[in-house]
Short mmCIF file of C-alpha atoms in Angstrom, two decimals:
data_model
loop_
_atom_site.label_atom_id
_atom_site.label_comp_id
_atom_site.label_asym_id
_atom_site.label_seq_id
_atom_site.Cartn_x
_atom_site.Cartn_y
_atom_site.Cartn_z
CA UNK A 997 -0.05 -0.10 -0.04
CA UNK A 998 1.13 3.63 -0.48
CA UNK A 999 0.14 7.03 0.86
CA UNK A 1000 1.35 10.25 1.73
CA UNK A 1001 0.29 13.91 2.21
CA UNK A 1002 -1.81 16.16 0.21
CA UNK A 1003 1.19 18.13 -1.49
CA UNK A 1004 3.36 15.01 -2.21
CA UNK A 1005 6.29 16.30 -0.27
CA UNK A 1006 5.72 13.15 1.87
CA UNK A 1007 5.14 9.57 0.40
CA UNK A 1008 5.14 6.21 2.12
CA UNK A 1009 4.86 2.28 1.26
CA UNK A 1010 3.49 0.32 3.82
CA UNK A 1011 4.81 -3.37 3.30
CA UNK A 1012 2.42 -4.99 5.53
CA UNK A 1013 -1.43 -4.69 4.51
CA UNK A 1014 -3.27 -3.36 7.79
CA UNK A 1015 -6.37 -5.52 8.31
CA UNK A 1016 -8.90 -3.07 9.50
CA UNK A 1017 -9.67 0.66 10.18
CA UNK A 1018 -9.86 2.29 13.40
CA UNK A 1019 -11.72 5.31 14.84
CA UNK A 1020 -10.76 7.63 17.99
CA UNK A 1021 -13.07 9.72 19.51
CA UNK A 1022 -11.04 11.55 21.75
CA UNK A 1023 -11.13 15.45 21.32
CA UNK A 1024 -7.31 15.52 20.52
CA UNK A 1025 -7.82 13.08 17.45
CA UNK A 1026 -10.68 15.00 16.43
CA UNK A 1027 -8.94 18.24 16.63
CA UNK A 1028 -5.77 16.76 14.76
CA UNK A 1029 -7.89 15.44 12.26
CA UNK A 1030 -10.50 17.93 11.44
CA UNK A 1031 -13.12 15.56 12.05
CA UNK A 1032 -13.13 11.97 12.68
CA UNK A 1033 -9.61 10.35 13.08
CA UNK A 1034 -9.55 7.09 11.28
CA UNK A 1035 -6.40 5.12 11.39
CA UNK A 1036 -4.79 1.76 10.33
CA UNK A 1037 -2.38 -0.24 12.90
CA UNK A 1038 0.92 -0.20 11.47
CA UNK A 1039 4.84 -1.51 12.13
CA UNK A 1040 7.03 1.35 11.42
CA UNK A 1041 9.70 -1.07 10.65
CA UNK A 1042 7.38 -1.86 7.50
CA UNK A 1043 7.46 1.64 6.35
CA UNK A 1044 9.34 2.97 3.44
CA UNK A 1045 9.36 6.72 4.04
CA UNK A 1046 10.50 9.56 1.31
CA UNK A 1047 10.50 13.27 2.18
CA UNK A 1048 11.35 12.47 5.52
CA UNK A 1049 12.80 15.65 6.49
CA UNK A 1050 9.52 17.08 5.64
CA UNK A 1051 7.71 15.25 8.42
CA UNK A 1052 7.20 17.23 11.55
CA UNK A 1053 6.41 15.96 15.06
CA UNK A 1054 4.27 17.45 17.69
CA UNK A 1055 4.16 15.76 21.45
CA UNK A 1056 0.78 16.04 21.87
CA UNK A 1057 0.47 14.82 25.28
CA UNK A 1058 2.80 13.09 28.09
CA UNK A 1059 2.77 9.66 26.06
CA UNK A 1060 1.65 10.09 22.60
CA UNK A 1061 2.64 12.28 19.40
CA UNK A 1062 1.50 13.29 16.39
CA UNK A 1063 3.21 13.88 12.69
CA UNK A 1064 2.28 15.93 9.77
CA UNK A 1065 3.59 17.64 6.79
CA UNK A 1066 5.50 20.65 7.46
CA UNK A 1067 4.56 21.94 4.02
CA UNK A 1068 1.08 21.12 3.80
CA UNK A 1069 0.18 19.82 7.29
CA UNK A 1070 -1.62 17.04 6.51
CA UNK A 1071 -1.82 14.05 9.29
CA UNK A 1072 0.56 11.34 8.80
CA UNK A 1073 0.61 8.88 12.06
CA UNK A 1074 0.47 8.95 15.59
CA UNK A 1075 2.60 7.09 18.06
CA UNK A 1076 3.18 6.47 21.76
CA UNK A 1077 7.07 5.77 21.42
CA UNK A 1078 7.32 9.24 19.70
CA UNK A 1079 10.45 8.09 17.50
CA UNK A 1080 9.81 7.34 13.63
CA UNK A 1081 10.69 3.90 13.10
CA UNK A 1082 11.92 2.64 16.56
CA UNK A 1083 9.83 -0.55 16.45
CA UNK A 1084 8.28 0.22 19.97
CA UNK A 1085 5.17 1.32 21.06
CA UNK A 1086 1.76 1.76 19.06
CA UNK A 1087 1.98 3.34 15.91
CA UNK A 1088 -0.98 4.73 13.55
CA UNK A 1089 -0.86 5.91 10.08
CA UNK A 1090 -3.82 7.99 9.55
CA UNK A 1091 -6.30 6.12 7.25
CA UNK A 1092 -6.76 9.25 5.00
CA UNK A 1093 -2.84 9.55 4.28
CA UNK A 1094 -3.16 5.95 2.49
CA UNK A 1095 -3.94 6.56 -1.33
CA UNK A 1096 -6.23 3.50 -1.31
CA UNK A 1097 -8.10 1.94 1.42
CA UNK A 1098 -9.34 -0.83 -0.86
CA UNK A 1099 -11.87 -3.13 1.36
CA UNK A 1100 -10.71 -2.56 4.70
CA UNK A 1101 -13.41 -2.09 6.91
CA UNK A 1102 -14.06 -0.42 9.96
CA UNK A 1103 -13.88 -2.27 13.21
CA UNK A 1104 -13.05 -0.58 16.24
CA UNK A 1105 -13.82 2.31 17.69
CA UNK A 1106 -12.08 3.97 20.83
CA UNK A 1107 -12.79 6.39 23.17
CA UNK A 1108 -16.36 5.58 22.63
CA UNK A 1109 -17.36 7.60 25.76
CA UNK A 1110 -16.17 11.00 24.41
CA UNK A 1111 -17.92 10.43 20.81
CA UNK A 1112 -19.92 13.47 20.18
CA UNK A 1113 -24.01 12.30 19.78
CA UNK A 1114 -23.99 14.19 16.06
CA UNK A 1115 -22.70 10.75 14.02
CA UNK A 1116 -22.92 7.16 14.34
CA UNK A 1117 -21.42 4.48 11.83
CA UNK A 1118 -23.30 1.84 10.45
CA UNK A 1119 -23.00 -1.97 11.16
CA UNK A 1120 -21.31 -3.62 14.20
CA UNK A 1121 -17.93 -2.23 15.67
CA UNK A 1122 -15.92 -3.25 18.84
CA UNK A 1123 -16.03 -0.16 20.91
CA UNK A 1124 -13.81 0.63 24.18
CA UNK A 1125 -14.12 3.31 26.65
CA UNK A 1126 -11.26 5.74 27.24
CA UNK A 1127 -10.02 3.61 30.01
CA UNK A 1128 -10.17 0.20 28.50
CA UNK A 1129 -8.37 1.81 25.62
CA UNK A 1130 -5.89 3.28 28.03
CA UNK A 1131 -5.40 -0.20 29.18
CA UNK A 1132 -4.51 -1.55 26.07
CA UNK A 1133 -1.87 1.11 25.18
CA UNK A 1134 -0.33 0.72 28.80
CA UNK A 1135 0.53 4.28 29.21
CA UNK A 1136 -0.35 7.22 31.84
CA UNK A 1137 -3.25 9.43 30.80
CA UNK A 1138 -2.82 13.16 30.33
CA UNK A 1139 -6.80 13.99 31.28
CA UNK A 1140 -7.89 11.27 28.73
CA UNK A 1141 -6.69 12.15 25.50
CA UNK A 1142 -4.17 10.96 23.17
#
């Protein structure tokens, strides 16, 4: 799978195909994405980057960082480890950065207890509260947001 930012300054090849799409409803993810944050789990060691010098990383909480293109501002990924390609922690690519989502299905929603009432997804998804999601990430909270 391939992807990149809006302006093309950052491109990537994902050598390991994700098997589903996740949604996070926390306020930081909504602010980062400008709406609903759709993401795919990824192994940073399976990503080949071009234009890495155009990736800006922002520490958004005590335990997570987000990245975007420093030219066009497109969201690229967020991670708990904070280091591009270090192979540790949780790493999620922004689904919107992928060129083609193919037949990937939305299967998981996290921070469901923070979801605004104004939207809902069709079909069944596995839903986790803030507490359940943070237990998976096993990182300290900064007040409930990634």
